[in-house]
Coordinates of N, CA and C in Angstrom, one line a residue:
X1332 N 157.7 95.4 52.7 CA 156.7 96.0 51.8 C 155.6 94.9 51.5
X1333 N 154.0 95.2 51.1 CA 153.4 94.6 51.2 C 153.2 94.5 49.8
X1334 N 152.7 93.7 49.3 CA 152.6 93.6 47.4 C 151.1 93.7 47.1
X1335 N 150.7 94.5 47.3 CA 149.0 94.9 47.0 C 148.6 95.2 45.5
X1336 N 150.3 95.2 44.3 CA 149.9 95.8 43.0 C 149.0 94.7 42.5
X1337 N 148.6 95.1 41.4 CA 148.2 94.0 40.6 C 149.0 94.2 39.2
X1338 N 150.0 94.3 39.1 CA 151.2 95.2 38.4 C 151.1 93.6 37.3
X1339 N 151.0 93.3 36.4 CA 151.5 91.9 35.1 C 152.7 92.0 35.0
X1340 N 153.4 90.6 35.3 CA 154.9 90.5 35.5 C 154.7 89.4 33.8
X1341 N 155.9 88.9 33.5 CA 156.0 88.3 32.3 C 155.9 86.8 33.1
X1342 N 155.0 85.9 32.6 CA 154.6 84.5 32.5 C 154.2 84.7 33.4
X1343 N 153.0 86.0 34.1 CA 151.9 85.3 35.4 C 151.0 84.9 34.2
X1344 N 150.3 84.3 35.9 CA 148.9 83.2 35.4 C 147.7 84.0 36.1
X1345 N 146.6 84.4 35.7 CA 145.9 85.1 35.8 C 144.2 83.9 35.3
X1346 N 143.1 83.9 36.7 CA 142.4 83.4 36.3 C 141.1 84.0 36.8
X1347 N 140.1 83.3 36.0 CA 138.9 84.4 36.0 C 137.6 83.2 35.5
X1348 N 136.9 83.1 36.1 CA 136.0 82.0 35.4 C 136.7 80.5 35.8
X1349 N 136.5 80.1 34.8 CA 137.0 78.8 34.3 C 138.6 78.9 33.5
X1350 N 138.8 80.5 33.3 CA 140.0 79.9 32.2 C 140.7 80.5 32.9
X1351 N 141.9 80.5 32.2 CA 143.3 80.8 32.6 C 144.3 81.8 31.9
X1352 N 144.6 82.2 31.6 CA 145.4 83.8 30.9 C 146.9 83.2 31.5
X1353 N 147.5 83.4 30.1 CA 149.0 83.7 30.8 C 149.4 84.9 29.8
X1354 N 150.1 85.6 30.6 CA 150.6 87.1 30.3 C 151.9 87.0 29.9
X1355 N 152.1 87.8 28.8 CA 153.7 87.4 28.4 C 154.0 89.0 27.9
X1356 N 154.8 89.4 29.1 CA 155.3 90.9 28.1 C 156.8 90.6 27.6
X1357 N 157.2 91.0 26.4 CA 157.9 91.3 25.5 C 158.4 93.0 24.8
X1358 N 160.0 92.8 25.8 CA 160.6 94.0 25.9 C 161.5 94.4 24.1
X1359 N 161.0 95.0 23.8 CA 161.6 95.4 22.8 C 162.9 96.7 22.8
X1360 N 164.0 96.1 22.3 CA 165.0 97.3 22.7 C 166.0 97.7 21.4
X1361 N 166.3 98.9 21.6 CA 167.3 99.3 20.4 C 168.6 99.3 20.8
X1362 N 169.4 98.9 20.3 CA 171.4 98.5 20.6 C 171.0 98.4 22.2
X1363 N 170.7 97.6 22.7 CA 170.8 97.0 23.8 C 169.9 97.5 25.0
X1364 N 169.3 98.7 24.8 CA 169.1 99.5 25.9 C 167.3 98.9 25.4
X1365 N 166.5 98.5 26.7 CA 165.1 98.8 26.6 C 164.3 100.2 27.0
X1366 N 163.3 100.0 26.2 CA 162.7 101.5 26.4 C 161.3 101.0 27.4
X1367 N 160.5 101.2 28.3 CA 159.6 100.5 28.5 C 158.2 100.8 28.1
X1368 N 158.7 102.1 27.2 CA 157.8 102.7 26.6 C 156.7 101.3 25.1
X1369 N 158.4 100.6 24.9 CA 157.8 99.6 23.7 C 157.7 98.7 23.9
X1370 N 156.6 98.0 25.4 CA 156.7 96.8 25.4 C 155.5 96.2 25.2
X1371 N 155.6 94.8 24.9 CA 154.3 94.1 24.2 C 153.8 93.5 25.1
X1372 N 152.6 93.3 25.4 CA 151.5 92.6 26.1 C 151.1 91.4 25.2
X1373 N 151.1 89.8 25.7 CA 150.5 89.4 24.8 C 149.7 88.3 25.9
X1374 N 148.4 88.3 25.3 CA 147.5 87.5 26.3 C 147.3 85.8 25.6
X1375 N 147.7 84.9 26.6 CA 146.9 83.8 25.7 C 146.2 83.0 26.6
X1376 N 145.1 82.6 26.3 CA 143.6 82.3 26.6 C 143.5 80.7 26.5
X1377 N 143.1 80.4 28.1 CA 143.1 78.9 27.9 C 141.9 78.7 28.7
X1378 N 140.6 78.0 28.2 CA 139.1 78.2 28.3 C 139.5 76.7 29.2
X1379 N 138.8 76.7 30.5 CA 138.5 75.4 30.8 C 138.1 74.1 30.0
X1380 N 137.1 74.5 29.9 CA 137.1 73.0 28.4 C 137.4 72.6 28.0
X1381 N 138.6 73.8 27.6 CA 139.4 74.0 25.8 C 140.9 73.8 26.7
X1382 N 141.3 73.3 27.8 CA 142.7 73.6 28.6 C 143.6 73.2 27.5
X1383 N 144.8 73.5 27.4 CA 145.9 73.5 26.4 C 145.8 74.7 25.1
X1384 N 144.1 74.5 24.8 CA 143.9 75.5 23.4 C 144.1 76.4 23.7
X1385 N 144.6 77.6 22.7 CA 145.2 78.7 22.6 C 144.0 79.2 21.6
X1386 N 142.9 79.9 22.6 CA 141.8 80.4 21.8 C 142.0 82.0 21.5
X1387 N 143.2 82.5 22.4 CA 142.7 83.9 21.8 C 144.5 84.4 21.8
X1388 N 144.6 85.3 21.3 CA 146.0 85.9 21.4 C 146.0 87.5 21.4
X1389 N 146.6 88.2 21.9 CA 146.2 89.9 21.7 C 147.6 90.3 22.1
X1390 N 148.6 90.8 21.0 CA 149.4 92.0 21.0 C 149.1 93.4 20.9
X1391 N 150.1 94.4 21.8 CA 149.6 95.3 21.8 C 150.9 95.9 22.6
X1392 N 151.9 97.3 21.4 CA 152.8 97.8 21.9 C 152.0 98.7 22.8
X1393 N 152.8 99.3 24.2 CA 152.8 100.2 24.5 C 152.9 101.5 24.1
X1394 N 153.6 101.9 23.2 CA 154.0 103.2 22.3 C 152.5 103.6 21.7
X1395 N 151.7 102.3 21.5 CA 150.7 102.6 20.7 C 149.2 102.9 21.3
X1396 N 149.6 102.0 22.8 CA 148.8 101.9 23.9 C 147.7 103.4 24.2
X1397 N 148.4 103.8 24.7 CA 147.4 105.1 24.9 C 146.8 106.1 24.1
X1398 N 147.3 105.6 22.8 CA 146.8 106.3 21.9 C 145.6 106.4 21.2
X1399 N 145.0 104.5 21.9 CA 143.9 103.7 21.6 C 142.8 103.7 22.5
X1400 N 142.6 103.2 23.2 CA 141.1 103.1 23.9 C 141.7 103.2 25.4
X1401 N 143.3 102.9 25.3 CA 143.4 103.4 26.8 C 143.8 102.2 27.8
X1402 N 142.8 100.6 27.3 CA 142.9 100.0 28.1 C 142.1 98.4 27.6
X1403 N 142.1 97.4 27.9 CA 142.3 95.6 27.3 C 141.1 95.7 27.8
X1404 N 139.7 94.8 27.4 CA 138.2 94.9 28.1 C 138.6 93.5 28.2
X1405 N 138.6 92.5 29.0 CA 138.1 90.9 29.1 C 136.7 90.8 29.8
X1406 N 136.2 90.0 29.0 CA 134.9 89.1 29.6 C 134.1 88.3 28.3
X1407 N 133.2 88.0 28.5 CA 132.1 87.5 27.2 C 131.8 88.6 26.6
X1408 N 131.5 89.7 27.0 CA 130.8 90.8 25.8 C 131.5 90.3 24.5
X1409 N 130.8 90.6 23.7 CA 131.7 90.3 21.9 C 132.5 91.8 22.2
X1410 N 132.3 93.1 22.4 CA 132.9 94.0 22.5 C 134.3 94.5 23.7
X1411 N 134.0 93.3 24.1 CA 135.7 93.9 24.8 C 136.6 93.2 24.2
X1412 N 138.1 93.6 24.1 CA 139.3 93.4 23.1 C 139.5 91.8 23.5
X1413 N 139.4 91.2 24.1 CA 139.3 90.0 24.1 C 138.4 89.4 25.5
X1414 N 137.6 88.2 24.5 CA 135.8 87.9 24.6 C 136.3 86.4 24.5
X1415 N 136.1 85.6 25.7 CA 136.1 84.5 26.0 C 135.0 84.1 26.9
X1416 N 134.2 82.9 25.5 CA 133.1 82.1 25.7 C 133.2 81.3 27.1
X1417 N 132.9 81.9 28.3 CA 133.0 80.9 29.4 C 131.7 81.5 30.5
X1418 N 130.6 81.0 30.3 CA 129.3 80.9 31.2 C 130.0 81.8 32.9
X1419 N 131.3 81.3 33.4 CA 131.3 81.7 34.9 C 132.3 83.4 34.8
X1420 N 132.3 83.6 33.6 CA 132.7 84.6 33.3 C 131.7 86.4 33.0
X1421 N 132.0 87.1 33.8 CA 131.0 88.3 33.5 C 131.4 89.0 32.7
X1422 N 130.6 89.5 32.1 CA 130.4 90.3 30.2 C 131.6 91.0 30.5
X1423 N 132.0 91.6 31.8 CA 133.5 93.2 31.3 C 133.5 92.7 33.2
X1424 N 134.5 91.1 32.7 CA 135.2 90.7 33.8 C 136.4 91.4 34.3
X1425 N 137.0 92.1 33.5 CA 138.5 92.8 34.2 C 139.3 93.8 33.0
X1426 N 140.0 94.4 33.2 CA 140.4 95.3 31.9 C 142.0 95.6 32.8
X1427 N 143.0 95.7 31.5 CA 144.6 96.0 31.7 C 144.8 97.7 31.2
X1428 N 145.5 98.4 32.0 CA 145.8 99.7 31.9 C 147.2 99.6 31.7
X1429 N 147.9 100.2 31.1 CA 149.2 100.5 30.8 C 149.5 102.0 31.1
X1430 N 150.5 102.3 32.1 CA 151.4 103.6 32.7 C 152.8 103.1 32.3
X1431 N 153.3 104.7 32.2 CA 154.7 104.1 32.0 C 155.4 104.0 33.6
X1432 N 154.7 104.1 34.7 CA 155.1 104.2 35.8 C 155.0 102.6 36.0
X1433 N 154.2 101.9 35.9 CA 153.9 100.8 36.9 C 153.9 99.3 35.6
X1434 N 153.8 100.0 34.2 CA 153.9 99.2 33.1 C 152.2 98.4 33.0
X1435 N 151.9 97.1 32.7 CA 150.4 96.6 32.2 C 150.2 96.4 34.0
X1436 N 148.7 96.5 34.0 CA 148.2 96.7 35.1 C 146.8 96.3 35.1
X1437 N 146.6 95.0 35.9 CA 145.2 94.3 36.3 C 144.0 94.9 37.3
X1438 N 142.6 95.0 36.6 CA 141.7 95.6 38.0 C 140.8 94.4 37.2
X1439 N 139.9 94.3 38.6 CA 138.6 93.2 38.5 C 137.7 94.6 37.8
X1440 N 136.7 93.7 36.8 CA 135.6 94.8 36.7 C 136.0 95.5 35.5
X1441 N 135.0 96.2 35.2 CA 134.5 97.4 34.4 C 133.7 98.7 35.0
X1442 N 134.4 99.7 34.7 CA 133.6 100.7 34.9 C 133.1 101.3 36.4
X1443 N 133.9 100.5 37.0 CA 133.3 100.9 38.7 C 132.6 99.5 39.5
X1444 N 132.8 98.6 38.7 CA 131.5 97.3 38.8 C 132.3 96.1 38.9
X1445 N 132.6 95.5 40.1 CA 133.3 94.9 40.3 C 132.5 93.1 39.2
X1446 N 133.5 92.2 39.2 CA 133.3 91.1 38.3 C 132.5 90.2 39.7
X1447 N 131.6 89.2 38.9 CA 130.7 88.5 39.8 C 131.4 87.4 40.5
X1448 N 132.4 86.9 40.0 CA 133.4 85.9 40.2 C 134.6 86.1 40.9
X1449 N 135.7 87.2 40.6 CA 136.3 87.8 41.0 C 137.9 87.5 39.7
X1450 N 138.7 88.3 39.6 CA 140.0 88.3 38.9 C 141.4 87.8 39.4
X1451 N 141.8 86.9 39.8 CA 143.0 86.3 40.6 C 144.3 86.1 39.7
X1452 N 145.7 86.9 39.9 CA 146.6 87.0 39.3 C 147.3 85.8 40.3
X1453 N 147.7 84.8 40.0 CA 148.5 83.8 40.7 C 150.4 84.5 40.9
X1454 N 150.5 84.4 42.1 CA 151.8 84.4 42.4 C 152.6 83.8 42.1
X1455 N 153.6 84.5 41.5 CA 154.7 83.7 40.9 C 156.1 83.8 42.1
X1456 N 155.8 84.3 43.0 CA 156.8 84.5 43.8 C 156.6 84.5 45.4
X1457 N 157.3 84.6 46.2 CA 156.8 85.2 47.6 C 155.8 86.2 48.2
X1458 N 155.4 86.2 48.2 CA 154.7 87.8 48.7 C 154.4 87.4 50.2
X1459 N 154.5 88.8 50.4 CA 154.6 89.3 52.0 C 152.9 89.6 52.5
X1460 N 152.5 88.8 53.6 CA 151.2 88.8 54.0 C 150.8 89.8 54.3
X1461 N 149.4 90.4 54.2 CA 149.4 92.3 55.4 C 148.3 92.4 55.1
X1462 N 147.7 93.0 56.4 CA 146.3 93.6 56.4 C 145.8 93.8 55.1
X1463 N 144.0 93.5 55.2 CA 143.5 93.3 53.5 C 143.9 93.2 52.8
X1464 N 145.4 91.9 52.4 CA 145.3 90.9 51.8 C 144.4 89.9 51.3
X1465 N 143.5 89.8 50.1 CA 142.7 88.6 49.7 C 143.2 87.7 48.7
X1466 N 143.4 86.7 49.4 CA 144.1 85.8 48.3 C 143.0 84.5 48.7
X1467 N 143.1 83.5 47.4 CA 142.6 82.2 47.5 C 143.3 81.6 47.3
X1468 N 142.6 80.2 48.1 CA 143.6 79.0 48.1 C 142.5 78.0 47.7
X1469 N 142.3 76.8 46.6 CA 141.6 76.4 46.1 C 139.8 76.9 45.6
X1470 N 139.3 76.7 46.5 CA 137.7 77.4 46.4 C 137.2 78.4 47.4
X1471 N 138.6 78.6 48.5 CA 138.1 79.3 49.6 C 139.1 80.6 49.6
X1472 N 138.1 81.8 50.2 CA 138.3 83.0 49.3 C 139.2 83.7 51.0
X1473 N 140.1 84.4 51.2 CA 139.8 84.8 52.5 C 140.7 86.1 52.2
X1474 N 140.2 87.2 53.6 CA 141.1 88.3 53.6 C 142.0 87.9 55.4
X1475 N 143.1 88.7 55.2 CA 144.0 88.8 55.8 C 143.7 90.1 57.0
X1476 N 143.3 90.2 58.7 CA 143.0 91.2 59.6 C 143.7 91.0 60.1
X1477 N 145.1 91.8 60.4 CA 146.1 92.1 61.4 C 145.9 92.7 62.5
X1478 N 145.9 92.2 63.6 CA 146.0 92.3 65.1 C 147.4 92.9 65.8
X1479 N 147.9 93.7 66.2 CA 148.9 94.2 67.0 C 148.1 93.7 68.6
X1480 N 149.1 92.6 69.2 CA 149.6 92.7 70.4 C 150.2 93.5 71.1
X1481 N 150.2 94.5 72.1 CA 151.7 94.7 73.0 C 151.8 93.8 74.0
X1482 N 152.8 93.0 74.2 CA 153.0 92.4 75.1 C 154.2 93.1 76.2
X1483 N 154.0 92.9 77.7 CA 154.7 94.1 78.6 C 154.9 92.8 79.2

């Protein structure tokens, strides 16, 4: 299977500009059983300049999730749910959706408008390479075009 989600696992690293986001969801459960209906999202915000500082923080059960705007705005604007001061960052760089199918969920952009920089969730694990795959590896950006051979 190819891993094309952009699905927020707990402790990815997620970067955008100059900073760095680490994602921490927190399962809340009753007599042992989780619901995934109640789980927390919490973002913390580490500005290149500022690396270590913990400039922004944002909880946010799911239960309460959709009841609200629907969805996390990041960029500079002062009006998205969290607004991190970083010049290589675009005003409504990326926004988190929550399903109870697929749980918090990353897209580049706002509104149809992709981000000028781009949104990169770092892998925390193996992933399987496959046609239009775009991943980066320091400054260089590439997609992945699979070729079938038959060889007779």
């Amino acid at each position: 299977m190819c891993i094309r989600d952009r699905v927020i696992r707990n402790n990815d690293l997620l970067n955008m500009g100059e900073s760095f986001v680490i994602a921490n969801i927190l399962e809340h459960s009753i007599t042992g059983i989780v619901n995934p209906m109640s789980t927390e999202l919490q973002l913390k915000v580490f500005a290149g300049p500022s690396t270590g500082k913990v400039l922004y923080s944002h909880s946010l059960t799911s239960s309460s999730f959709n009841t609200a705007r629907g969805e996390i705005r990041i960029g500079r604007d002062s009006l998205c749910e969290v607004c991190i001061k970083d010049r290589a960052l675009s005003k409504h760089q990326a926004h988190i959706v929550f399903t109870a199918e697929k749980g918090w969920e990353l897209f580049d952009g706002y509104n149809g408008k992709e981000s000028a920089n781009g949104t990169w969730l770092y892998a925390s694990s193996d992933v399987e390479v496959c046609d239009g795959l775009v991943f980066k590896a320091q400054q260089l950006i590439s997609k992945v075009a699979v070729s079938y051979t038959h060889l007779t």
